Amino acid sequence: MESGRPLRPTLRDVAVLAGTSIATASNVISGRQGKYVSEKLRQKVLEAAADLGYTPNLLARSMKGKSRKMIAMLVPELYNTIYMRMVVGAERVFNDRGYLMLICSTMGDPAREEGYIQSLLAQQVDGFMLAISPKGAVHVGKIERMGVPYVVLDRPYEADYPYDSVAFDGGGAVAMAVGHLYGKGHRRIGFIGPVMPEFADRRRSFSSTVEKLGLKANDCPLYLGYPTEEEGERMVLEFLAGRSCTALVIGHHIIGEHVVRRMREAGLEVPRDASVVIVGNPVWAEMAGPGFTAVELPHPELGEIGAGRLIDRIEGSTDAKRAILVDCTMAERASVADIREGTGADVV
Amino acid sequence: MESGRPLRPTLRDVAVLAGTSIATASNVISGRQGKYVSEKLRQKVLEAAADLGYTPNLLARSMKGKSRKMIAMLVPELYNTIYMRMVVGAERVFNDRGYLMLICSTMGDPAREEGYIQSLLAQQVDGFMLAISPKGAVHVGKIERMGVPYVVLDRPYEADYPYDSVAFDGGGAVAMAVGHLYGKGHRRIGFIGPVMPEFADRRRSFSSTVEKLGLKANDCPLYLGYPTEEEGERMVLEFLAGRSCTALVIGHHIIGEHVVRRMREAGLEVPRDASVVIVGNPVWAEMAGPGFTAVELPHPELGEIGAGRLIDRIEGSTDAKRAILVDCTMAERASVADIREGTGADVV
DNA sequence: CTGAAAGCGCTTACAG
DNA sequence: CTGAAAGCGCTTACAG
């Protein structure tokens, strides 16, 4: 309709309108330094570009070896806060450093993971942030072979080549929780946590920490299950039947939800009847009951650190590939009673 | 290290290895029909491609006017289930139809919305799915002017040009809820809902439906507030103070969460003491208390229908631009008592 | 059946 | 200071 004006004007259109060459127009638009263009011409080009509503075609630009300033982040699920926390952290730094981040949801399906990796590689993305399923690890080899930078998040895995990864130390988080309770005088500490293989480090850490602190294994029972309502209930019941612990470490946020609800229903008051430390960052930790002490898992930091590392890589860093482990932090709230003797803690 | 093998082999590399021309290699790889290539040559090319691990550079392909098979979806928040439901619905169809969907989170910030639109336009995406803030509507003009297809989701707005949009009828949903309760014999029905301007249609619909059914406005009070814990509590208290309604329509899922919890704490039993219909799809509707009857909002369908329409557009559909309104559906569960006389409902 | 050549929209030495 | 020309990796008439 609007005669003459191309829908997507090219540099050529701008150059013609400004009465100059494509090369000069390019020099002005991409603002190359060291290329002196007379102020007059520069203005004319700028005007022409504005007039036409010119937007450079990044596709064409990329063909000349320029980076696309585009990275892809693969996550298993969109509904899961854990991944969203990582995404938000990563996005913050990509935005700051001028990269466009694309989020792709794989549903933990290796086939989908492969599909995305294929497409995105073909789309010439500059790099990958990968929160990928264990089985999906195979497809990472493809990225590796293409020489495209990537960072693995949250779940590093075995590979016969070194690669960048960022994770937190789940076992360490549990150790912190146990240590905190120990410091407050607790000697009989239970653990309710996930039974899935990805979480083996958490329960192993519980056992070894307990042992290291010189506590009796009998006094520190483990209850394992899946993060469902029924299993949560079952584990609480078992824990209560024991009746011997003064404190409890909950090793998973979803399980925590069910456990805490069930404890309340059972009339158990925290921390009077039992002290509790959660591993994870459930929204309700601050709001429910007395406020729950938690070992917070640094998902946003995982995203941030991973993103920073990926960009450095893309921009030429030759730092040795390695696994980065991020520390967890204690957020003390009101779910742990200090039962040490002679500390006067009761007075407070 | 691996001498000779280029990291990212090009069609040229494939052609050389196969001992043929780039053009022929291209014909084989992109499987153009009508181009007869001898079976022998075709095999050699295919082998060479496999050998090199060749992946076509979609960037270059796109430069020849081919579509990128890539669309971008802008959503305000990643944490909000509503948007994730739309995303998941949309992604399903994009995947089926061979498009790659990129998710971008704008945080409802018009500046970020503009930034993304700019970048993605420059990246030559084929189309946009827009769940955008009211203020962001301005930037849509840029997409429109570029002639790039787009579909607006969930929140259509005023514009001086026609455009495609997909939404559900929030007012209609409330009318359904009221109608359902009316059908079960309720004549005094309260409404607790959001006060924000985007939800004006819901409360207006409540009032007009009540009027249409011949109920007295006095018997059908409205309680409006923000979706916070305190406001939820306040509204429940006001509703209870009234003590005259047999039924309640809750017009927002977050508000519903607080209202339902508060009602339970107040010792109110549903549906014995009050029948309840929720507008929305909170996860707990099925699990909490007796199971809550709800008017379900079709967010995934919004995504699906929008995606279908967008692809049709991209692939050349010249169907007139228009606003599509998707119906909501009743999910009857156990939170509504049938109080009609002589129906024998009580026996059931 | 096969391949030389032009061209997509840009950038970048390089020569005026 | 400015512009003609080559080239990025493909596709596509078109001529053999």
XYZ file of C-alpha atoms (C1' of nucleotides) in Angstrom:
728
model
C 0.000 0.000 0.000
C 2.443 2.659 1.190
C 4.030 2.879 -2.231
C 7.722 2.359 -2.625
C 8.624 1.576 0.968
C 9.839 -1.936 1.252
C 8.466 -3.765 4.285
C 11.905 -4.786 5.380
C 14.320 -2.217 4.025
C 17.896 -3.321 3.448
C 21.137 -1.482 3.732
C 20.877 -0.991 0.009
C 17.642 0.933 0.401
C 19.230 3.110 3.034
C 22.287 3.753 0.884
C 20.191 4.710 -2.131
C 18.050 7.066 -0.090
C 21.147 8.662 1.436
C 22.800 8.867 -1.954
C 25.848 6.871 -0.991
C 27.258 3.359 -1.204
C 26.250 0.290 0.721
C 29.712 0.068 2.235
C 29.527 3.564 3.657
C 26.018 3.016 4.931
C 27.257 -0.132 6.632
C 30.144 1.751 8.201
C 27.794 4.311 9.636
C 25.142 1.900 10.832
C 27.456 -0.515 12.528
C 29.443 2.410 13.875
C 32.847 1.032 13.091
C 35.550 3.089 14.651
C 38.588 3.959 12.625
C 36.278 4.523 9.693
C 35.935 8.228 9.301
C 32.796 9.227 7.533
C 32.061 12.897 7.099
C 29.579 14.179 9.592
C 27.299 15.260 6.784
C 27.135 11.862 5.142
C 26.751 10.129 8.465
C 23.737 12.278 9.243
C 22.181 11.586 5.878
C 22.591 7.854 6.353
C 21.201 7.954 9.859
C 18.219 9.928 8.659
C 17.574 7.586 5.791
C 17.734 4.612 8.136
C 15.329 6.219 10.563
C 13.066 7.199 7.703
C 12.811 3.694 6.411
C 12.649 2.138 9.838
C 15.716 0.153 8.948
C 16.706 -2.774 11.132
C 19.865 -4.631 10.243
C 19.340 -8.232 9.259
C 21.292 -10.070 11.900
C 21.147 -13.199 9.806
C 23.214 -11.621 7.082
C 25.518 -10.054 9.591
C 26.116 -13.410 11.212
C 27.063 -14.928 7.916
C 30.189 -12.872 7.945
C 31.324 -14.666 11.026
C 29.832 -12.262 13.491
C 28.424 -13.873 16.586
C 24.681 -14.111 16.720
C 24.563 -12.812 20.268
C 22.113 -15.554 20.929
C 22.270 -18.429 23.307
C 19.849 -21.219 24.063
C 18.929 -22.577 27.455
C 17.448 -26.058 27.667
C 15.416 -26.929 30.733
C 13.340 -30.038 31.451
C 10.225 -28.363 32.761
C 8.663 -24.959 32.753
C 6.427 -25.549 35.738
C 9.246 -26.317 38.102
C 10.430 -23.368 40.150
C 13.908 -24.790 40.389
C 14.522 -24.407 36.693
C 12.778 -21.097 36.491
C 15.079 -19.799 39.208
C 18.064 -20.833 37.138
C 16.560 -19.323 34.023
C 15.923 -16.012 35.703
C 19.460 -15.871 37.071
C 20.958 -16.685 33.695
C 18.775 -14.282 31.831
C 19.859 -11.431 34.039
C 23.472 -11.717 32.946
C 22.766 -12.528 29.311
C 20.690 -9.415 29.054
C 23.314 -7.313 30.733
C 25.959 -8.521 28.353
C 23.922 -8.057 25.243
C 22.876 -11.613 24.513
C 19.452 -12.851 23.661
C 18.476 -15.930 25.614
C 16.075 -18.480 24.240
C 14.370 -20.896 26.562
C 13.519 -24.352 25.305
C 11.556 -26.857 27.300
C 12.578 -30.456 26.748
C 10.339 -32.220 29.248
C 13.330 -34.297 30.157
C 12.797 -36.248 26.944
C 16.132 -37.193 25.355
C 14.552 -37.154 21.905
C 13.348 -33.616 22.396
C 16.711 -32.650 23.786
C 18.386 -33.982 20.703
C 15.892 -32.247 18.453
C 16.491 -28.905 20.085
C 20.231 -29.288 20.022
C 20.112 -30.130 16.326
C 17.895 -27.205 15.403
C 19.725 -24.716 17.519
C 23.056 -25.807 16.206
C 21.682 -25.346 12.703
C 20.453 -21.932 13.779
C 24.017 -21.128 14.731
C 23.396 -20.164 18.309
C 26.531 -18.978 20.053
C 26.232 -21.285 23.010
C 24.154 -23.548 25.200
C 23.079 -23.610 28.812
C 22.101 -27.196 29.499
C 19.924 -28.456 32.299
C 19.571 -31.826 30.717
C 18.443 -35.325 31.618
C 21.082 -37.925 32.370
C 20.182 -39.807 29.197
C 20.412 -36.590 27.206
C 24.084 -36.309 28.009
C 24.870 -38.267 24.858
C 23.693 -35.489 22.614
C 26.031 -33.047 24.228
C 28.772 -34.789 22.316
C 27.333 -33.255 19.180
C 27.748 -29.764 20.557
C 31.228 -30.603 21.730
C 32.226 -31.862 18.291
C 30.921 -28.715 16.660
C 33.152 -26.678 18.879
C 30.221 -24.686 20.237
C 30.587 -23.486 23.837
C 28.219 -24.849 26.460
C 27.782 -25.078 30.193
C 26.049 -27.913 32.010
C 23.863 -26.871 34.913
C 22.755 -28.579 38.070
C 23.475 -32.148 37.024
C 27.009 -32.812 35.822
C 27.581 -36.312 34.482
C 30.369 -38.603 33.373
C 32.072 -37.810 30.097
C 35.392 -38.680 28.557
C 36.189 -35.051 27.836
C 36.351 -32.083 30.181
C 33.494 -29.621 30.108
C 32.184 -26.637 32.023
C 29.545 -27.254 34.618
C 28.000 -25.370 37.482
C 26.222 -27.069 40.325
C 25.735 -26.799 44.010
C 26.776 -29.395 46.505
C 23.610 -31.175 47.608
C 25.568 -33.360 49.973
C 27.214 -30.297 51.466
C 23.806 -28.717 51.965
C 22.646 -31.680 54.007
C 25.887 -31.607 55.979
C 25.256 -27.935 56.764
C 21.776 -28.729 57.983
C 22.993 -31.515 60.245
C 25.891 -29.393 61.477
C 23.551 -26.555 62.333
C 21.335 -28.802 64.413
C 24.354 -30.347 66.066
C 25.586 -26.900 66.984
C 22.286 -26.201 68.697
C 22.730 -29.241 70.854
C 20.751 -31.852 68.940
C 22.131 -35.387 69.063
C 19.211 -37.379 67.725
C 18.468 -36.119 64.242
C 16.248 -37.765 61.644
C 16.348 -37.383 57.886
C 13.349 -37.448 55.566
C 14.389 -37.213 51.972
C 14.038 -38.309 48.387
C 14.778 -41.830 47.317
C 15.528 -41.030 43.666
C 19.034 -41.800 42.445
C 19.826 -38.166 41.604
C 19.625 -37.442 45.294
C 21.885 -40.222 46.506
C 24.468 -37.598 47.501
C 22.082 -36.047 49.986
C 21.327 -39.186 51.929
C 24.889 -40.405 51.766
C 26.047 -37.092 53.113
C 23.560 -37.364 55.943
C 24.932 -40.701 57.034
C 28.548 -39.706 56.746
C 28.049 -36.393 58.532
C 26.268 -38.106 61.369
C 29.119 -40.552 61.641
C 31.739 -37.833 61.473
C 30.033 -36.006 64.326
C 30.197 -39.143 66.415
C 26.441 -39.633 66.601
C 24.981 -43.103 66.781
C 23.432 -44.323 63.568
C 20.545 -45.696 65.590
C 19.716 -42.240 66.890
C 19.701 -40.804 63.398
C 17.270 -42.732 61.220
C 16.649 -42.121 57.519
C 13.208 -42.157 55.941
C 13.243 -42.161 52.165
C 10.459 -41.785 49.642
C 9.133 -40.042 46.564
C 7.900 -36.455 46.707
C 4.210 -37.314 46.799
C 1.515 -36.667 49.324
C 1.140 -40.303 50.351
C 4.831 -40.922 50.698
C 5.206 -37.731 52.702
C 2.523 -38.915 55.054
C 4.069 -42.350 55.340
C 7.469 -40.910 56.201
C 6.103 -38.543 58.831
C 4.216 -41.399 60.438
C 7.340 -43.514 60.544
C 9.311 -40.607 61.937
C 6.736 -39.977 64.639
C 6.506 -43.641 65.506
C 10.208 -43.490 66.280
C 9.556 -40.706 68.782
C 13.179 -40.445 69.662
C 14.549 -37.564 67.582
C 14.657 -33.958 68.721
C 15.318 -32.719 65.226
C 14.612 -33.438 61.593
C 16.345 -32.615 58.341
C 14.041 -32.522 55.342
C 16.058 -33.164 52.222
C 13.689 -32.003 49.464
C 11.328 -29.060 49.140
C 8.301 -30.911 47.799
C 8.609 -33.609 50.405
C 8.915 -30.802 52.916
C 5.587 -29.431 51.898
C 3.812 -32.659 52.659
C 5.799 -33.388 55.766
C 5.195 -29.992 57.313
C 1.498 -30.088 56.565
C 1.229 -33.555 58.028
C 3.157 -32.608 61.143
C 0.829 -29.721 61.742
C -2.194 -31.946 61.292
C -0.672 -34.357 63.785
C -0.562 -31.531 66.300
C 3.203 -31.353 66.371
C 4.521 -27.905 67.137
C 7.786 -26.704 65.616
C 10.258 -26.196 67.188
C 8.794 -27.168 70.558
C 8.212 -30.784 69.667
C 10.817 -31.073 66.959
C 13.349 -28.792 65.354
C 13.344 -28.735 61.577
C 15.760 -27.665 58.862
C 14.697 -27.765 55.225
C 17.100 -28.218 52.354
C 15.733 -26.079 49.563
C 13.865 -22.837 49.045
C 10.134 -23.436 49.226
C 8.147 -20.206 49.175
C 6.390 -21.205 52.348
C 9.618 -21.540 54.347
C 9.304 -17.909 55.333
C 5.582 -17.789 55.676
C 4.470 -21.072 57.184
C 4.324 -21.693 60.921
C 7.219 -20.203 62.812
C 9.303 -19.647 59.708
C 11.502 -22.527 58.718
C 15.256 -22.540 58.905
C 16.586 -23.654 55.551
C 19.757 -24.435 53.707
C 19.082 -22.415 50.606
C 20.029 -23.846 47.259
C 21.615 -21.281 44.968
C 19.723 -21.911 41.736
C 19.778 -18.323 40.500
C 23.511 -18.204 41.140
C 23.931 -21.375 39.121
C 22.284 -19.581 36.234
C 24.305 -16.437 36.728
C 27.665 -18.091 37.076
C 26.979 -20.447 34.216
C 25.918 -17.581 31.986
C 29.008 -15.572 32.828
C 31.241 -18.493 32.105
C 29.494 -19.249 28.840
C 29.851 -15.705 27.566
C 33.521 -15.630 28.541
C 33.951 -18.841 26.580
C 32.117 -17.456 23.563
C 34.207 -14.356 23.659
C 37.391 -16.357 23.612
C 38.292 -17.359 27.160
C 40.623 -20.333 27.165
C 40.337 -20.972 30.863
C 40.502 -24.716 31.500
C 37.135 -26.436 31.447
C 36.000 -27.423 34.884
C 33.197 -28.157 37.301
C 32.238 -25.219 39.495
C 30.543 -25.945 42.785
C 28.523 -23.161 44.356
C 28.043 -22.929 48.088
C 24.683 -23.119 49.762
C 23.742 -20.726 52.537
C 21.937 -21.145 55.830
C 18.875 -19.023 56.333
C 18.199 -19.167 60.026
C 14.594 -18.702 60.958
C 12.606 -20.025 63.889
C 12.231 -23.762 63.431
C 15.265 -24.848 65.415
C 15.344 -24.893 69.205
C 18.631 -24.347 70.986
C 18.768 -27.192 73.478
C 22.333 -26.827 74.620
C 22.725 -26.854 78.361
C 24.000 -23.847 80.197
C 23.790 -21.551 77.244
C 20.907 -19.637 78.640
C 19.267 -20.121 75.307
C 15.963 -20.765 76.979
C 15.959 -17.316 78.464
C 16.042 -15.762 75.047
C 43.510 -31.582 16.311
C 41.606 -34.013 14.066
C 43.441 -32.834 10.991
C 41.529 -31.682 7.985
C 37.982 -31.951 9.299
C 36.434 -28.569 9.565
C 34.489 -28.066 12.800
C 31.455 -26.926 10.937
C 31.580 -28.453 7.507
C 29.785 -26.633 4.712
C 28.011 -27.892 1.681
C 31.205 -27.169 -0.165
C 33.114 -29.636 1.995
C 30.474 -32.246 1.351
C 30.537 -31.634 -2.405
C 34.325 -31.895 -2.552
C 34.339 -35.120 -0.569
C 31.630 -36.553 -2.799
C 33.406 -35.345 -5.890
C 30.516 -33.306 -7.172
C 29.277 -29.716 -7.275
C 27.764 -27.674 -4.506
C 24.535 -27.390 -6.440
C 24.123 -31.125 -6.690
C 25.024 -31.625 -3.078
C 22.406 -29.051 -2.181
C 19.815 -30.822 -4.298
C 20.484 -34.068 -2.520
C 20.643 -32.665 0.984
C 17.529 -30.578 0.780
C 15.815 -33.395 -1.081
C 14.252 -31.274 -3.732
C 11.803 -33.187 -5.782
C 11.846 -32.834 -9.522
C 15.599 -32.810 -9.331
C 16.738 -36.194 -10.428
C 20.144 -37.073 -9.173
C 21.571 -40.486 -10.004
C 21.230 -42.914 -7.183
C 24.972 -43.405 -7.129
C 25.784 -39.745 -6.730
C 23.034 -39.280 -4.165
C 24.537 -42.043 -2.058
C 27.993 -40.566 -2.303
C 26.727 -37.182 -1.189
C 24.745 -38.639 1.674
C 27.761 -40.604 2.799
C 30.024 -37.604 2.614
C 27.536 -35.580 4.644
C 27.272 -38.272 7.279
C 31.035 -38.646 7.328
C 31.604 -34.988 7.997
C 28.697 -34.698 10.370
C 27.278 -32.042 8.110
C 24.440 -29.865 9.382
C 23.005 -27.307 7.017
C 23.470 -23.736 8.102
C 19.923 -22.550 8.490
C 21.125 -18.994 8.547
C 22.379 -19.211 5.011
C 19.304 -21.085 3.933
C 17.100 -18.397 5.387
C 18.907 -15.743 3.445
C 17.448 -17.133 0.298
C 14.008 -16.258 1.533
C 13.320 -19.544 3.215
C 11.387 -19.274 6.434
C 13.380 -19.754 9.576
C 10.823 -22.106 11.047
C 11.251 -20.180 14.226
C 8.767 -18.245 16.244
C 9.090 -16.293 19.460
C 6.675 -16.278 22.359
C 6.757 -13.347 24.757
C 5.336 -13.862 28.233
C 5.434 -11.555 31.246
C 6.479 -14.079 33.863
C 7.985 -17.497 34.011
C 6.800 -18.283 37.517
C 3.156 -17.864 36.709
C 1.347 -21.081 35.856
C -1.107 -19.240 33.667
C 1.546 -18.305 31.173
C 3.293 -21.610 31.394
C 0.016 -23.306 30.527
C -0.246 -21.175 27.421
C 3.371 -21.828 26.547
C 2.985 -25.566 26.837
C -0.139 -25.534 24.675
C 1.552 -23.433 22.026
C 4.704 -25.451 22.024
C 2.812 -28.641 21.380
C 1.549 -27.408 18.041
C 4.711 -25.596 17.002
C 6.655 -28.757 17.527
C 4.138 -30.813 15.605
C 4.304 -28.472 12.678
C 8.057 -28.250 12.586
C 8.627 -24.875 14.174
C 11.075 -24.028 16.867
C 9.552 -21.950 19.641
C 11.592 -19.546 21.679
C 10.317 -18.321 25.003
C 11.217 -14.848 26.156
C 10.317 -13.476 29.542
C 9.546 -9.767 29.590
C 8.547 -9.325 33.226
C 5.737 -7.170 31.953
C 8.270 -4.415 31.388
C 7.455 -2.472 28.204
C 11.127 -1.651 27.710
C 12.049 -5.311 27.782
C 9.151 -6.094 25.494
C 10.434 -3.572 23.009
C 13.970 -4.887 23.323
C 12.902 -8.419 22.591
C 10.724 -7.410 19.688
C 13.593 -5.468 18.163
C 16.119 -8.257 18.550
C 13.806 -10.957 17.360
C 12.736 -8.961 14.369
C 16.408 -8.498 13.544
C 16.844 -12.235 13.970
C 14.157 -12.677 11.335
C 11.817 -14.824 13.352
C 8.815 -15.951 11.372
C 6.227 -14.818 13.841
C 5.289 -13.767 17.350
C 3.024 -15.056 20.068
C 2.422 -12.105 22.357
C 1.224 -12.218 25.924
C 2.105 -8.629 26.474
C 1.448 -5.849 28.965
C -1.147 -3.212 28.071
C 1.578 -0.593 27.761
C 3.589 -2.892 25.553
C 0.880 -2.808 22.927
C 2.631 0.171 21.336
C 5.580 -1.892 20.244
C 3.355 -4.305 18.423
C 3.009 -1.586 15.818
C 6.603 -2.244 14.867
C 5.856 -5.881 14.122
C 2.772 -4.886 12.214
C 4.721 -2.436 10.063
C 7.322 -5.054 9.262
C 4.598 -7.295 7.971
C 5.554 -10.082 10.343
C 2.676 -12.299 11.506
C 1.714 -12.272 15.164
C -1.054 -13.345 17.499
C -1.985 -11.587 20.710
C -2.857 -13.857 23.609
C -5.040 -13.488 26.647
C -5.243 -9.703 26.692
C -6.426 -8.101 23.477
C -6.298 -4.315 23.452
C -7.427 -1.364 21.401
C -5.648 -0.752 18.122
C -6.494 1.137 14.972
C -5.746 -1.870 12.812
C -7.185 -5.364 12.889
C -5.066 -8.120 14.353
C -5.322 -11.753 15.406
C -5.979 -12.465 19.034
C -7.053 -15.413 21.123
C -8.581 -15.049 24.542
C -11.203 -16.586 26.720
C -14.261 -14.830 27.981
C -13.634 -14.053 31.644
C -17.049 -12.504 31.975
C -18.617 -15.575 30.432
C -16.764 -17.761 32.906
C -18.275 -15.885 35.820
C -21.698 -16.070 34.199
C -21.285 -19.843 33.918
C -20.388 -20.075 37.576
C -23.398 -18.063 38.628
C -25.666 -19.964 36.254
C -24.484 -23.271 37.653
C -25.270 -22.231 41.202
C -28.623 -20.857 40.121
C -29.411 -24.151 38.492
C -28.734 -25.910 41.783
C -31.287 -23.733 43.485
C -29.099 -20.988 44.936
C -30.647 -17.529 45.030
C -28.251 -15.698 47.316
C -24.830 -15.827 45.762
C -21.798 -13.806 46.754
C -18.784 -12.884 44.648
C -15.242 -12.551 45.891
C -12.940 -11.400 43.178
C -10.075 -9.246 41.984
C -10.303 -5.486 41.987
C -7.681 -4.907 39.281
C -8.855 -3.200 36.117
C -7.969 -6.183 33.887
C -10.669 -8.116 35.681
C -13.446 -5.574 35.368
C -15.260 -7.918 32.970
C -15.562 -10.586 35.635
C -17.251 -8.438 38.228
C -19.400 -6.666 35.679
C -20.515 -10.002 34.367
C -21.393 -11.097 37.890
C -23.682 -8.132 38.409
C -25.337 -8.375 35.045
C -25.861 -12.136 35.283
C -27.417 -11.766 38.696
C -29.712 -9.130 37.327
C -30.599 -11.177 34.272
C -31.555 -14.098 36.499
C -33.880 -11.826 38.433
C -31.941 -12.047 41.679
C -31.897 -9.134 44.062
C -28.654 -7.168 44.054
C -28.851 -7.039 47.841
C -28.778 -10.822 48.053
C -25.746 -10.986 45.845
C -22.963 -8.883 47.307
C -19.541 -8.304 45.729
C -16.324 -8.313 47.702
C -13.328 -7.056 45.782
C -9.657 -7.001 46.617
C -6.115 -7.824 45.560
C -4.873 -11.385 45.462
C -2.975 -11.233 48.758
C -3.333 -13.119 51.988
C -4.602 -10.131 53.972
C -7.109 -9.089 51.390
C -8.323 -12.638 51.073
C -8.862 -12.764 54.792
C -10.637 -9.433 54.803
C -12.999 -10.506 52.043
C -13.867 -13.791 53.714
C -14.588 -11.962 56.941
C -16.877 -9.532 55.168
C -18.581 -12.381 53.364
C -19.132 -14.271 56.593
C -20.359 -11.192 58.380
C -23.066 -10.964 55.738
C -24.179 -14.512 56.654
C -26.898 -14.461 54.109
C -25.487 -16.221 51.053
C -25.796 -19.937 50.376
C -23.169 -19.841 47.686
C -20.017 -18.076 46.646
C -18.276 -17.470 43.352
C -14.544 -16.930 43.652
C -13.338 -14.977 40.668
C -9.569 -15.532 40.776
C -7.422 -18.531 41.575
C -4.946 -16.862 43.928
C -7.690 -15.175 45.864
C -9.366 -18.549 45.981
C -6.375 -20.049 47.704
C -6.556 -17.578 50.545
C -10.311 -17.612 50.756
C -10.565 -21.374 50.928
C -7.864 -21.648 53.555
C -9.521 -18.931 55.622
C -12.932 -20.533 55.343
C -11.542 -23.795 56.593
C -9.848 -22.065 59.501
C -13.158 -20.400 60.312
C -14.699 -23.835 60.593
C -16.887 -23.436 57.548
C -17.607 -26.672 55.764
C -18.036 -26.770 52.016
C -20.618 -27.367 50.651
C -22.641 -27.830 53.845
C -22.276 -24.246 55.008
C -21.666 -22.662 51.652
C -21.419 -23.848 48.079
C -18.405 -22.644 46.149
C -17.453 -22.336 42.505
C -13.962 -21.212 41.540
C -13.124 -19.447 38.308
C -9.722 -20.732 37.293
C -7.647 -23.874 37.501
C -5.765 -24.002 40.782
C -3.993 -27.308 41.303
C -5.689 -27.708 44.640
C -9.201 -27.525 43.183
C -9.140 -31.282 42.769
C -7.239 -32.098 45.895
C -8.397 -29.722 48.610
C -11.394 -30.412 50.814
C -14.313 -31.960 48.967
C -12.935 -31.116 45.548
C -13.942 -27.765 44.193
C -16.253 -27.200 41.288
C -14.549 -24.827 38.887
C -15.047 -22.978 35.659
C -11.822 -23.938 33.975
C -9.960 -21.349 31.988
C -8.600 -22.723 28.722
C -5.056 -21.397 28.797
C -3.470 -24.323 26.962
C -6.114 -24.020 24.261
C -5.298 -20.335 23.925
C -1.745 -21.332 23.198
C -2.769 -24.092 20.816
C -5.274 -22.105 18.842
C -2.999 -19.095 18.695
C -0.116 -21.223 17.486
C -2.224 -22.844 14.804
C -3.441 -19.516 13.585
C 0.048 -18.046 13.564
C 1.465 -20.873 11.491
C -1.402 -20.635 9.039
C -0.655 -16.939 8.723
C 3.052 -17.560 8.201
C 2.285 -20.133 5.577
C 0.144 -17.722 3.662
C -3.381 -17.763 5.071
C -5.246 -14.596 4.170
C -8.134 -15.262 6.478
C -9.385 -11.946 7.874
C -7.701 -10.908 11.108
C -9.954 -11.311 14.069
C -10.382 -11.876 17.781
C -11.075 -15.485 18.718
C -12.853 -16.161 21.972
C -12.448 -19.615 23.496
C -15.106 -21.144 25.704
C -14.515 -22.083 29.297
C -15.752 -25.380 30.676
C -17.412 -26.385 33.941
C -15.642 -29.021 35.962
C -18.237 -30.220 38.430
C -16.800 -31.554 41.619
C -18.232 -31.618 45.132
C -18.325 -28.061 46.388
C -21.855 -27.210 45.320
C -24.924 -28.413 47.187
C -28.139 -28.988 45.275
C -30.699 -27.135 47.342
C -33.621 -27.289 44.936
C -36.823 -28.438 46.562
C -38.456 -31.686 45.579
C -35.508 -32.891 43.534
C -34.576 -35.500 46.024
C -31.082 -34.189 45.725
C -30.500 -34.568 49.411
C -30.920 -38.285 49.169
C -27.966 -38.534 46.839
C 21.101 -36.110 -14.928
C 24.701 -32.219 -13.503
C 27.012 -27.885 -12.670
C 28.324 -22.722 -13.470
C 26.489 -18.578 -11.975
C 23.692 -15.169 -9.716
C 22.024 -13.563 -5.579
C 20.091 -13.295 -0.417
C 21.941 -8.758 3.051
C 25.588 -7.886 5.132
C 31.030 -6.816 6.394
C 35.649 -5.992 5.384
C 40.057 -5.464 3.443
C 41.726 -2.696 -0.162
C 42.272 0.676 -3.645
C 41.292 5.188 -4.855
C 36.996 10.347 3.525
C 34.452 6.910 0.138
C 33.189 2.987 -2.693
C 33.938 -1.297 -5.864
C 34.497 -5.965 -5.011
C 34.871 -10.349 -2.744
C 32.799 -13.490 0.146
C 29.857 -15.752 4.232
C 26.810 -20.758 3.023
C 23.208 -21.604 0.870
C 19.253 -22.085 -3.170
C 17.552 -21.765 -7.636
C 16.652 -20.863 -12.292
C 19.059 -21.977 -16.361
C 22.123 -23.866 -19.618
C 24.461 -27.854 -20.898
